[in-house]
């Protein structure tokens, strides 16, 4: 009888504050989609504005291609959280529809403050795992303790700094090619 190593169902990319993982997550999604992988979830696009200290954040639903702006425009002097919770809820509804339609992989752009507080995409991650759909997620270092409490042994973590190189090699190192 041959033994096969079982991979944790969640692959987490851990990144330091100030580093942007969004481009990598989009590149991974593009590569996997080109390889015929059915995706659910969302990746983020950040658009800088010269008159504002913070960028505009948009989530792109991976199953429909629809975009949802998740940042509130509170003016150039605004500080603090700018997340539009209603828009995030809309993105989660689209992700749920993508999972229900059949997905080979769920991609979540970030385990952010909402997820660390037990809200946001957290329930969808649980649904995906329960349905046997693996998950790829980016986790800021500031949220690693909350991530560990949430995911436990279900997650394999990879440091962003270790993931340079062509996107195909990155997908291989993350074991995405072998699980979808």
PDB file of C-alpha atoms in Angstrom:
ATOM      1  CA  UNK A   1       0.000   0.000   0.000  1.00  0.00           C
ATOM      2  CA  UNK A   2       1.405   3.384  -0.993  1.00  0.00           C
ATOM      3  CA  UNK A   3       1.247   6.243   1.483  1.00  0.00           C
ATOM      4  CA  UNK A   4       0.514   9.705   0.143  1.00  0.00           C
ATOM      5  CA  UNK A   5       1.280  12.856   2.102  1.00  0.00           C
ATOM      6  CA  UNK A   6      -1.878  14.784   2.852  1.00  0.00           C
ATOM      7  CA  UNK A   7      -1.585  18.522   2.350  1.00  0.00           C
ATOM      8  CA  UNK A   8      -3.357  20.910   4.702  1.00  0.00           C
ATOM      9  CA  UNK A   9      -6.462  22.256   2.954  1.00  0.00           C
ATOM     10  CA  UNK A  10      -5.387  25.887   3.370  1.00  0.00           C
ATOM     11  CA  UNK A  11      -2.288  27.522   1.916  1.00  0.00           C
ATOM     12  CA  UNK A  12      -1.456  30.820   3.621  1.00  0.00           C
ATOM     13  CA  UNK A  13       1.022  33.387   2.330  1.00  0.00           C
ATOM     14  CA  UNK A  14       2.304  35.394   5.294  1.00  0.00           C
ATOM     15  CA  UNK A  15       3.581  38.873   4.510  1.00  0.00           C
ATOM     16  CA  UNK A  16       5.043  41.763   6.541  1.00  0.00           C
ATOM     17  CA  UNK A  17       3.306  45.088   7.075  1.00  0.00           C
ATOM     18  CA  UNK A  18       3.969  47.437   4.187  1.00  0.00           C
ATOM     19  CA  UNK A  19       4.506  44.630   1.681  1.00  0.00           C
ATOM     20  CA  UNK A  20       1.888  44.216  -0.977  1.00  0.00           C
ATOM     21  CA  UNK A  21       0.816  40.688  -1.825  1.00  0.00           C
ATOM     22  CA  UNK A  22      -2.104  41.703  -4.053  1.00  0.00           C
ATOM     23  CA  UNK A  23      -0.146  41.529  -7.319  1.00  0.00           C
ATOM     24  CA  UNK A  24       1.074  38.026  -6.458  1.00  0.00           C
ATOM     25  CA  UNK A  25      -2.440  36.837  -5.581  1.00  0.00           C
ATOM     26  CA  UNK A  26      -3.774  38.176  -8.899  1.00  0.00           C
ATOM     27  CA  UNK A  27      -0.899  36.560 -10.823  1.00  0.00           C
ATOM     28  CA  UNK A  28      -1.553  33.217  -9.129  1.00  0.00           C
ATOM     29  CA  UNK A  29      -5.281  33.480  -9.955  1.00  0.00           C
ATOM     30  CA  UNK A  30      -4.502  34.367 -13.582  1.00  0.00           C
ATOM     31  CA  UNK A  31      -2.094  31.436 -13.924  1.00  0.00           C
ATOM     32  CA  UNK A  32      -4.465  28.918 -12.360  1.00  0.00           C
ATOM     33  CA  UNK A  33      -7.403  30.155 -14.435  1.00  0.00           C
ATOM     34  CA  UNK A  34      -5.264  29.784 -17.580  1.00  0.00           C
ATOM     35  CA  UNK A  35      -4.563  26.201 -16.468  1.00  0.00           C
ATOM     36  CA  UNK A  36      -8.308  25.515 -16.321  1.00  0.00           C
ATOM     37  CA  UNK A  37      -8.757  25.726 -12.546  1.00  0.00           C
ATOM     38  CA  UNK A  38     -12.259  26.842 -11.534  1.00  0.00           C
ATOM     39  CA  UNK A  39     -11.814  29.656  -9.015  1.00  0.00           C
ATOM     40  CA  UNK A  40     -14.052  31.244  -6.435  1.00  0.00           C
ATOM     41  CA  UNK A  41     -13.103  34.116  -4.175  1.00  0.00           C
ATOM     42  CA  UNK A  42     -11.644  37.543  -4.671  1.00  0.00           C
ATOM     43  CA  UNK A  43      -8.385  39.316  -5.368  1.00  0.00           C
ATOM     44  CA  UNK A  44      -7.710  42.961  -4.629  1.00  0.00           C
ATOM     45  CA  UNK A  45      -6.738  45.846  -6.866  1.00  0.00           C
ATOM     46  CA  UNK A  46      -5.385  48.975  -5.197  1.00  0.00           C
ATOM     47  CA  UNK A  47      -5.597  52.277  -7.031  1.00  0.00           C
ATOM     48  CA  UNK A  48      -3.451  55.096  -5.694  1.00  0.00           C
ATOM     49  CA  UNK A  49      -4.767  58.637  -5.677  1.00  0.00           C
ATOM     50  CA  UNK A  50      -2.165  61.425  -5.596  1.00  0.00           C
ATOM     51  CA  UNK A  51      -4.359  63.596  -3.379  1.00  0.00           C
ATOM     52  CA  UNK A  52      -4.951  60.854  -0.769  1.00  0.00           C
ATOM     53  CA  UNK A  53      -2.625  59.021   1.612  1.00  0.00           C
ATOM     54  CA  UNK A  54      -4.536  55.736   1.161  1.00  0.00           C
ATOM     55  CA  UNK A  55      -5.449  53.870  -2.012  1.00  0.00           C
ATOM     56  CA  UNK A  56      -8.888  52.863  -3.245  1.00  0.00           C
ATOM     57  CA  UNK A  57      -9.465  49.135  -2.731  1.00  0.00           C
ATOM     58  CA  UNK A  58     -11.468  47.039  -5.171  1.00  0.00           C
ATOM     59  CA  UNK A  59     -12.179  43.320  -4.963  1.00  0.00           C
ATOM     60  CA  UNK A  60     -12.510  41.344  -8.190  1.00  0.00           C
ATOM     61  CA  UNK A  61     -14.749  38.289  -7.928  1.00  0.00           C
ATOM     62  CA  UNK A  62     -12.892  35.375  -9.494  1.00  0.00           C
ATOM     63  CA  UNK A  63     -15.919  33.460 -10.717  1.00  0.00           C
ATOM     64  CA  UNK A  64     -17.820  36.344 -12.348  1.00  0.00           C
ATOM     65  CA  UNK A  65     -15.171  39.003 -12.950  1.00  0.00           C
ATOM     66  CA  UNK A  66     -17.368  41.608 -11.260  1.00  0.00           C
ATOM     67  CA  UNK A  67     -15.643  44.346  -9.294  1.00  0.00           C
ATOM     68  CA  UNK A  68     -16.720  45.777  -5.938  1.00  0.00           C
ATOM     69  CA  UNK A  69     -15.055  48.824  -4.430  1.00  0.00           C
ATOM     70  CA  UNK A  70     -14.631  48.028  -0.748  1.00  0.00           C
ATOM     71  CA  UNK A  71     -13.100  51.298   0.459  1.00  0.00           C
ATOM     72  CA  UNK A  72     -15.164  54.287   1.469  1.00  0.00           C
ATOM     73  CA  UNK A  73     -14.198  57.677   0.096  1.00  0.00           C
ATOM     74  CA  UNK A  74     -14.004  59.672   3.295  1.00  0.00           C
ATOM     75  CA  UNK A  75     -11.915  62.517   1.898  1.00  0.00           C
ATOM     76  CA  UNK A  76      -8.192  63.229   1.699  1.00  0.00           C
ATOM     77  CA  UNK A  77      -7.738  63.892   5.432  1.00  0.00           C
ATOM     78  CA  UNK A  78      -9.570  60.785   6.663  1.00  0.00           C
ATOM     79  CA  UNK A  79      -7.745  58.404   8.966  1.00  0.00           C
ATOM     80  CA  UNK A  80      -8.605  54.989  10.338  1.00  0.00           C
ATOM     81  CA  UNK A  81     -10.516  52.135   8.755  1.00  0.00           C
ATOM     82  CA  UNK A  82     -12.071  52.904   5.392  1.00  0.00           C
ATOM     83  CA  UNK A  83     -13.595  49.493   4.758  1.00  0.00           C
ATOM     84  CA  UNK A  84     -17.115  49.605   3.356  1.00  0.00           C
ATOM     85  CA  UNK A  85     -18.632  46.644   5.210  1.00  0.00           C
ATOM     86  CA  UNK A  86     -21.723  46.539   2.969  1.00  0.00           C
ATOM     87  CA  UNK A  87     -19.486  46.292  -0.111  1.00  0.00           C
ATOM     88  CA  UNK A  88     -17.462  43.523   1.555  1.00  0.00           C
ATOM     89  CA  UNK A  89     -20.732  41.693   2.211  1.00  0.00           C
ATOM     90  CA  UNK A  90     -21.593  42.047  -1.485  1.00  0.00           C
ATOM     91  CA  UNK A  91     -18.221  40.523  -2.441  1.00  0.00           C
ATOM     92  CA  UNK A  92     -18.840  37.642  -0.044  1.00  0.00           C
ATOM     93  CA  UNK A  93     -22.243  36.946  -1.634  1.00  0.00           C
ATOM     94  CA  UNK A  94     -20.528  36.715  -5.036  1.00  0.00           C
ATOM     95  CA  UNK A  95     -17.888  34.384  -3.585  1.00  0.00           C
ATOM     96  CA  UNK A  96     -20.573  32.176  -2.057  1.00  0.00           C
ATOM     97  CA  UNK A  97     -22.252  31.962  -5.470  1.00  0.00           C
ATOM     98  CA  UNK A  98     -18.924  30.969  -7.039  1.00  0.00           C
ATOM     99  CA  UNK A  99     -18.428  28.230  -4.464  1.00  0.00           C
ATOM    100  CA  UNK A 100     -21.985  26.973  -4.983  1.00  0.00           C
ATOM    101  CA  UNK A 101     -21.441  26.839  -8.756  1.00  0.00           C
ATOM    102  CA  UNK A 102     -18.456  24.545  -8.254  1.00  0.00           C
ATOM    103  CA  UNK A 103     -14.900  25.645  -7.623  1.00  0.00           C
ATOM    104  CA  UNK A 104     -11.575  23.835  -7.505  1.00  0.00           C
ATOM    105  CA  UNK A 105      -9.976  26.493  -5.285  1.00  0.00           C
ATOM    106  CA  UNK A 106     -11.100  29.390  -3.090  1.00  0.00           C
ATOM    107  CA  UNK A 107      -8.792  32.408  -3.123  1.00  0.00           C
ATOM    108  CA  UNK A 108      -9.215  35.025  -0.397  1.00  0.00           C
ATOM    109  CA  UNK A 109      -7.229  38.212  -0.830  1.00  0.00           C
ATOM    110  CA  UNK A 110      -6.500  38.720   2.860  1.00  0.00           C
ATOM    111  CA  UNK A 111      -7.180  37.480   6.370  1.00  0.00           C
ATOM    112  CA  UNK A 112      -7.843  41.012   7.569  1.00  0.00           C
ATOM    113  CA  UNK A 113      -9.281  42.657  10.642  1.00  0.00           C
ATOM    114  CA  UNK A 114     -12.812  41.519   9.839  1.00  0.00           C
ATOM    115  CA  UNK A 115     -11.749  37.876   9.551  1.00  0.00           C
ATOM    116  CA  UNK A 116      -9.588  38.145  12.683  1.00  0.00           C
ATOM    117  CA  UNK A 117     -12.717  39.339  14.498  1.00  0.00           C
ATOM    118  CA  UNK A 118     -14.661  36.290  13.294  1.00  0.00           C
ATOM    119  CA  UNK A 119     -16.481  37.999  10.435  1.00  0.00           C
ATOM    120  CA  UNK A 120     -15.687  38.695   6.776  1.00  0.00           C
ATOM    121  CA  UNK A 121     -14.663  35.750   4.590  1.00  0.00           C
ATOM    122  CA  UNK A 122     -14.077  33.441   7.590  1.00  0.00           C
ATOM    123  CA  UNK A 123     -17.378  31.541   7.302  1.00  0.00           C
ATOM    124  CA  UNK A 124     -16.809  31.008   3.562  1.00  0.00           C
ATOM    125  CA  UNK A 125     -13.384  29.551   4.272  1.00  0.00           C
ATOM    126  CA  UNK A 126     -15.024  27.096   6.644  1.00  0.00           C
ATOM    127  CA  UNK A 127     -17.671  26.195   4.055  1.00  0.00           C
ATOM    128  CA  UNK A 128     -15.024  25.604   1.404  1.00  0.00           C
ATOM    129  CA  UNK A 129     -13.017  23.307   3.672  1.00  0.00           C
ATOM    130  CA  UNK A 130     -16.170  21.412   4.672  1.00  0.00           C
ATOM    131  CA  UNK A 131     -16.958  20.917   0.964  1.00  0.00           C
ATOM    132  CA  UNK A 132     -13.426  19.737   0.182  1.00  0.00           C
ATOM    133  CA  UNK A 133     -12.386  22.900  -1.677  1.00  0.00           C
ATOM    134  CA  UNK A 134      -8.821  23.977  -0.847  1.00  0.00           C
ATOM    135  CA  UNK A 135      -8.116  27.605   0.055  1.00  0.00           C
ATOM    136  CA  UNK A 136      -5.341  30.082  -0.764  1.00  0.00           C
ATOM    137  CA  UNK A 137      -5.188  33.176   1.429  1.00  0.00           C
ATOM    138  CA  UNK A 138      -2.782  36.007   2.232  1.00  0.00           C
ATOM    139  CA  UNK A 139      -2.203  36.708   5.938  1.00  0.00           C
ATOM    140  CA  UNK A 140      -0.526  39.894   7.215  1.00  0.00           C
ATOM    141  CA  UNK A 141       2.063  39.200   9.925  1.00  0.00           C
ATOM    142  CA  UNK A 142       0.013  41.362  12.306  1.00  0.00           C
ATOM    143  CA  UNK A 143      -2.842  38.838  12.039  1.00  0.00           C
ATOM    144  CA  UNK A 144      -0.835  35.604  12.284  1.00  0.00           C
ATOM    145  CA  UNK A 145      -1.882  34.868  15.878  1.00  0.00           C
ATOM    146  CA  UNK A 146      -5.554  35.292  14.958  1.00  0.00           C
ATOM    147  CA  UNK A 147      -4.953  33.224  11.805  1.00  0.00           C
ATOM    148  CA  UNK A 148      -3.361  30.409  13.806  1.00  0.00           C
ATOM    149  CA  UNK A 149      -6.332  30.425  16.188  1.00  0.00           C
ATOM    150  CA  UNK A 150      -8.723  30.328  13.228  1.00  0.00           C
ATOM    151  CA  UNK A 151      -6.989  27.779  10.976  1.00  0.00           C
ATOM    152  CA  UNK A 152      -4.916  25.672  13.360  1.00  0.00           C
ATOM    153  CA  UNK A 153      -3.469  22.579  11.697  1.00  0.00           C
ATOM    154  CA  UNK A 154      -5.559  23.130   8.567  1.00  0.00           C
ATOM    155  CA  UNK A 155      -3.027  25.640   7.219  1.00  0.00           C
ATOM    156  CA  UNK A 156       0.428  25.449   5.664  1.00  0.00           C
ATOM    157  CA  UNK A 157       2.167  28.831   5.909  1.00  0.00           C
ATOM    158  CA  UNK A 158       4.660  30.264   3.430  1.00  0.00           C
ATOM    159  CA  UNK A 159       6.589  33.512   3.833  1.00  0.00           C
ATOM    160  CA  UNK A 160       6.146  35.986   0.999  1.00  0.00           C
ATOM    161  CA  UNK A 161       9.922  36.571   0.948  1.00  0.00           C
ATOM    162  CA  UNK A 162      10.447  32.923  -0.063  1.00  0.00           C
ATOM    163  CA  UNK A 163       8.111  33.099  -3.067  1.00  0.00           C
ATOM    164  CA  UNK A 164      10.112  34.935  -5.715  1.00  0.00           C
ATOM    165  CA  UNK A 165      10.495  33.640  -9.256  1.00  0.00           C
ATOM    166  CA  UNK A 166       8.222  32.780 -12.157  1.00  0.00           C
ATOM    167  CA  UNK A 167       4.573  32.392 -11.220  1.00  0.00           C
ATOM    168  CA  UNK A 168       4.495  28.750 -12.320  1.00  0.00           C
ATOM    169  CA  UNK A 169       7.284  27.963  -9.852  1.00  0.00           C
ATOM    170  CA  UNK A 170       5.465  29.890  -7.134  1.00  0.00           C
ATOM    171  CA  UNK A 171       2.324  27.800  -7.728  1.00  0.00           C
ATOM    172  CA  UNK A 172       4.438  24.645  -7.539  1.00  0.00           C
ATOM    173  CA  UNK A 173       6.125  25.735  -4.281  1.00  0.00           C
ATOM    174  CA  UNK A 174       2.716  26.503  -2.800  1.00  0.00           C
ATOM    175  CA  UNK A 175       1.576  23.016  -3.910  1.00  0.00           C
ATOM    176  CA  UNK A 176      -1.344  24.585  -5.750  1.00  0.00           C
ATOM    177  CA  UNK A 177      -0.659  22.727  -8.954  1.00  0.00           C
ATOM    178  CA  UNK A 178      -0.988  19.368  -7.225  1.00  0.00           C
ATOM    179  CA  UNK A 179      -4.165  19.984  -5.283  1.00  0.00           C
ATOM    180  CA  UNK A 180      -6.535  21.496  -7.802  1.00  0.00           C
TER     181      UNK A 180
END
